[in-house]
mmCIF file of C-alpha atoms in Angstrom:
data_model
loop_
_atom_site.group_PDB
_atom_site.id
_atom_site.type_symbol
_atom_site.label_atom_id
_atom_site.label_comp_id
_atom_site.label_asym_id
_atom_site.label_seq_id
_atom_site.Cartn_x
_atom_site.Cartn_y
_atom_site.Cartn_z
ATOM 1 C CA UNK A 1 0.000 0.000 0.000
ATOM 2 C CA UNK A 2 3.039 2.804 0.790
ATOM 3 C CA UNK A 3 4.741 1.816 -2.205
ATOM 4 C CA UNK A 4 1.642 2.472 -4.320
ATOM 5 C CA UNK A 5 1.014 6.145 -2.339
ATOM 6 C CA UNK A 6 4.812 7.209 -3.087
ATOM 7 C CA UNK A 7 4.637 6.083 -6.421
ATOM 8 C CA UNK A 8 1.365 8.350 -6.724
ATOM 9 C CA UNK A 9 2.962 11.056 -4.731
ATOM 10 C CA UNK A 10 5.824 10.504 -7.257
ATOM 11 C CA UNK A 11 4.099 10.828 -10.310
ATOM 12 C CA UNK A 12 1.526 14.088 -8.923
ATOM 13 C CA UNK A 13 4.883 15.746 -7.853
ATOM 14 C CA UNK A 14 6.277 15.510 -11.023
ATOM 15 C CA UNK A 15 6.672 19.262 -12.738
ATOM 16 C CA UNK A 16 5.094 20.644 -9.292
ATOM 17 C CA UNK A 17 6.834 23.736 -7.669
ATOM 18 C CA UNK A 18 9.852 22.996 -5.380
ATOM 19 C CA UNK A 19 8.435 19.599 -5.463
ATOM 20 C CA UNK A 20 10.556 16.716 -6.107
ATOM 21 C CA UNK A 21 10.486 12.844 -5.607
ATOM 22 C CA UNK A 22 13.070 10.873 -4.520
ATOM 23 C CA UNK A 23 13.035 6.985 -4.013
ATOM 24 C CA UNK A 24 9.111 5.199 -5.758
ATOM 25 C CA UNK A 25 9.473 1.984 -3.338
ATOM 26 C CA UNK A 26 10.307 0.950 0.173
ATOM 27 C CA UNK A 27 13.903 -0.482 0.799
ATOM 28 C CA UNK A 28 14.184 -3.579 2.375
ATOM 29 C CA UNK A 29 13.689 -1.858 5.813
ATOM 30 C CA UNK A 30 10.713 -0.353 4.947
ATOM 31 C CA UNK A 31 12.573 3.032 4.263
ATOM 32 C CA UNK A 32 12.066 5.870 1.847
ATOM 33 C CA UNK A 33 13.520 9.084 1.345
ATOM 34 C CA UNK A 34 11.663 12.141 -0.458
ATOM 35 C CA UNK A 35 12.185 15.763 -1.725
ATOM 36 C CA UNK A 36 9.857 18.238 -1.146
ATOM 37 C CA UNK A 37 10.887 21.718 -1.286
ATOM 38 C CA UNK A 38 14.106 22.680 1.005
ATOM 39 C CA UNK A 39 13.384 19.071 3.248
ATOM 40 C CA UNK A 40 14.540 15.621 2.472
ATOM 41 C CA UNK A 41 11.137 13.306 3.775
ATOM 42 C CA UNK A 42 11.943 10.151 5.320
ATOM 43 C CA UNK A 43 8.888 7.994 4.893
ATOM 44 C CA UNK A 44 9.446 4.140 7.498
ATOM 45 C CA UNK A 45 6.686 1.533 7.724
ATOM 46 C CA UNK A 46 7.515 0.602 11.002
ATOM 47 C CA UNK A 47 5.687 -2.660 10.786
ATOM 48 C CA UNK A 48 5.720 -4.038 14.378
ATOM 49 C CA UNK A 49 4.047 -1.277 15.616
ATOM 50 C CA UNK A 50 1.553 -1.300 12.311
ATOM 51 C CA UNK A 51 2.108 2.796 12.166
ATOM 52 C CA UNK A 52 3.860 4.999 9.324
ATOM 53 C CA UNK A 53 6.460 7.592 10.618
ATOM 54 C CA UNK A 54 6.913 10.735 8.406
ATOM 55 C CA UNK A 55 9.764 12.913 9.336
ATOM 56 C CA UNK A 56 12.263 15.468 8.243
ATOM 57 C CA UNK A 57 15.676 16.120 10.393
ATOM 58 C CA UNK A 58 15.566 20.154 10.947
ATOM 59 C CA UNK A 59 19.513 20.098 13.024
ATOM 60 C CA UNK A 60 21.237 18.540 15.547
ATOM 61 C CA UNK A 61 20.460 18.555 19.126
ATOM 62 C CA UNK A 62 22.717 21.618 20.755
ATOM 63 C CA UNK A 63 24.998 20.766 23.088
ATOM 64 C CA UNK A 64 24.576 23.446 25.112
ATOM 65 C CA UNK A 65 20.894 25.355 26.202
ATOM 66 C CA UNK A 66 19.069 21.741 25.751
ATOM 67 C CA UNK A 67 16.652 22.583 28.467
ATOM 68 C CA UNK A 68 15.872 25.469 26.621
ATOM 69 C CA UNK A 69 15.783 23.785 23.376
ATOM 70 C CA UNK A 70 13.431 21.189 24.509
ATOM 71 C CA UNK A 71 10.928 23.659 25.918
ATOM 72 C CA UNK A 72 10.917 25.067 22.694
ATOM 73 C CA UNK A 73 9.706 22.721 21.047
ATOM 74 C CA UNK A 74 7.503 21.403 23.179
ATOM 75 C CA UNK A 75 5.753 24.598 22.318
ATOM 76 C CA UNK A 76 6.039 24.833 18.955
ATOM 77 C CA UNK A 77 4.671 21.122 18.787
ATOM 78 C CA UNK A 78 1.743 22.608 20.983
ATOM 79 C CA UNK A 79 -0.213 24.229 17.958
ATOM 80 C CA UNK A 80 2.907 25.469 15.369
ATOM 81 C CA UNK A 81 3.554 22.228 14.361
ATOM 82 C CA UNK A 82 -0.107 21.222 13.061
ATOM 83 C CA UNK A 83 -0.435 17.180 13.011
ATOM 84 C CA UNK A 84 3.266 16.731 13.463
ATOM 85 C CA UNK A 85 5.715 17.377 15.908
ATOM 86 C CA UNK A 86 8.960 18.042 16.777
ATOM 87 C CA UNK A 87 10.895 15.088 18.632
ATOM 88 C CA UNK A 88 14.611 13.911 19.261
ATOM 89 C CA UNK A 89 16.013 11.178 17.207
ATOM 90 C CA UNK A 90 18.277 9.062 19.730
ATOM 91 C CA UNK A 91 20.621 7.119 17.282
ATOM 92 C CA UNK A 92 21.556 10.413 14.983
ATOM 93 C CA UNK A 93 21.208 13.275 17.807
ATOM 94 C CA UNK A 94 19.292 15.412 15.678
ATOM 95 C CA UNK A 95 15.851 17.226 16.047
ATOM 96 C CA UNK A 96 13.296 16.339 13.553
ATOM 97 C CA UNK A 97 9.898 16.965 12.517
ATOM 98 C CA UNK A 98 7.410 14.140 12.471
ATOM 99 C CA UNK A 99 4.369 12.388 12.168
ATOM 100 C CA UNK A 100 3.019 8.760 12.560
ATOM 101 C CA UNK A 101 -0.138 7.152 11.506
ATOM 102 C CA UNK A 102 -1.972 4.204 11.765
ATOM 103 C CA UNK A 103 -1.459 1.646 8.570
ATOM 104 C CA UNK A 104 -4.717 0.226 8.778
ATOM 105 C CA UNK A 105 -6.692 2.968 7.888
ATOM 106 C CA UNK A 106 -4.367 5.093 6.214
ATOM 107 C CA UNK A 107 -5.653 6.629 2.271
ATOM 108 C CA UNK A 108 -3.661 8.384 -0.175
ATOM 109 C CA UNK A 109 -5.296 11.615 0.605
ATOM 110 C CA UNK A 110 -3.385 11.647 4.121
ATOM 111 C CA UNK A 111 -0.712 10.101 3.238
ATOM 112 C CA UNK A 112 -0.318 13.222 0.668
ATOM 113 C CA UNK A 113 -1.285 15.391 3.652
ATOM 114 C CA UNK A 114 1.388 14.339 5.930
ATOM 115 C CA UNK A 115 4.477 14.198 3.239
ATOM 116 C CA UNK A 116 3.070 17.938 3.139
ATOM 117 C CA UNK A 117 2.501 18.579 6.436
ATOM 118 C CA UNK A 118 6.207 17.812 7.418
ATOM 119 C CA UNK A 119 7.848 18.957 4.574
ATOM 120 C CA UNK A 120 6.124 22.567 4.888
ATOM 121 C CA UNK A 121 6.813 22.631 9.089
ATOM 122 C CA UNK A 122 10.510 21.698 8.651
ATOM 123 C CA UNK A 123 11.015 24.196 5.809
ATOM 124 C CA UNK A 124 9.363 26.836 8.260
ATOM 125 C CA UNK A 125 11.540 25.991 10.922
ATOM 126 C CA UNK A 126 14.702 24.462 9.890
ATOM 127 C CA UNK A 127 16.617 27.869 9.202
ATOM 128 C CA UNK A 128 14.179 29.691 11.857
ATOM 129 C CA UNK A 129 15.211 27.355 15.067
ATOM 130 C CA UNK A 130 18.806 27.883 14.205
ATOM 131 C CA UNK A 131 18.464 31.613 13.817
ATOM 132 C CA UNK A 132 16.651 31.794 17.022
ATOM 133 C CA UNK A 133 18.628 29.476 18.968
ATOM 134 C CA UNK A 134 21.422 31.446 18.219
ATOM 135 C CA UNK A 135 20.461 34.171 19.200
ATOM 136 C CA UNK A 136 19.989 36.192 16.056
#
């Protein structure tokens, strides 16, 4: 079912504005990566727990000011963040923007919607979190 819905996304993206494709299928562990605007999409069927993960890295954890950092997103995830979400990736120490869904009801429709979703919130914040965590 994902690999027909990126293979649709695929072919509506085609010729769209800032909008580009990247991989049509799953890897082997249920892995894709996407282009869409400024943010590379990583789309993982996390099959075990039956739920699609969406999610764009936006920087890596700080190693100073975390507290700070954390609260911050915390409430940007609070409204700015619509139906994703801003959480920590363990294994690569970065921050990322995500979103999971249930497989067994997902349609194309939200599947679009999500790809979207994620790919406009980190290309809103990406540059803006590092600008303001900064300082400047």
């Amino acid at each position: 079912m994902v690999n027909a819905y990126l293979a649709r996304y695929a072919a509506s993206s085609r010729g769209g504005a800032g909008s580009r494709a990247g991989a049509n299928t799953l890897d082997e562990t249920g892995y894709a990566q996407l282009q869409h605007g400024s943010a590379t999409i990583g789309v993982n069927v996390l099959e075990a727990q039956g739920v699609l993960m969406v999610f764009a890295p936006i920087m890596a954890v700080p190693l100073s000011g975390r507290e700070a950092v954390y609260r911050r997103l915390l409430e940007l995830s609070f409204i700015a963040t619509s139906d994703a979400a801003f959480a920590i990736d363990r294994s690569r120490d970065e921050v990322v923007v995500r979103c999971l869904r249930r497989l067994s009801a997902l349609e194309y429709e939200e599947f679009e919607d999500i790809v979207t979703t994620v790919s406009q919130v980190a290309d809103t914040w990406d540059d803006a979190l590092l600008r303001e965590l900064r300082g400047g």
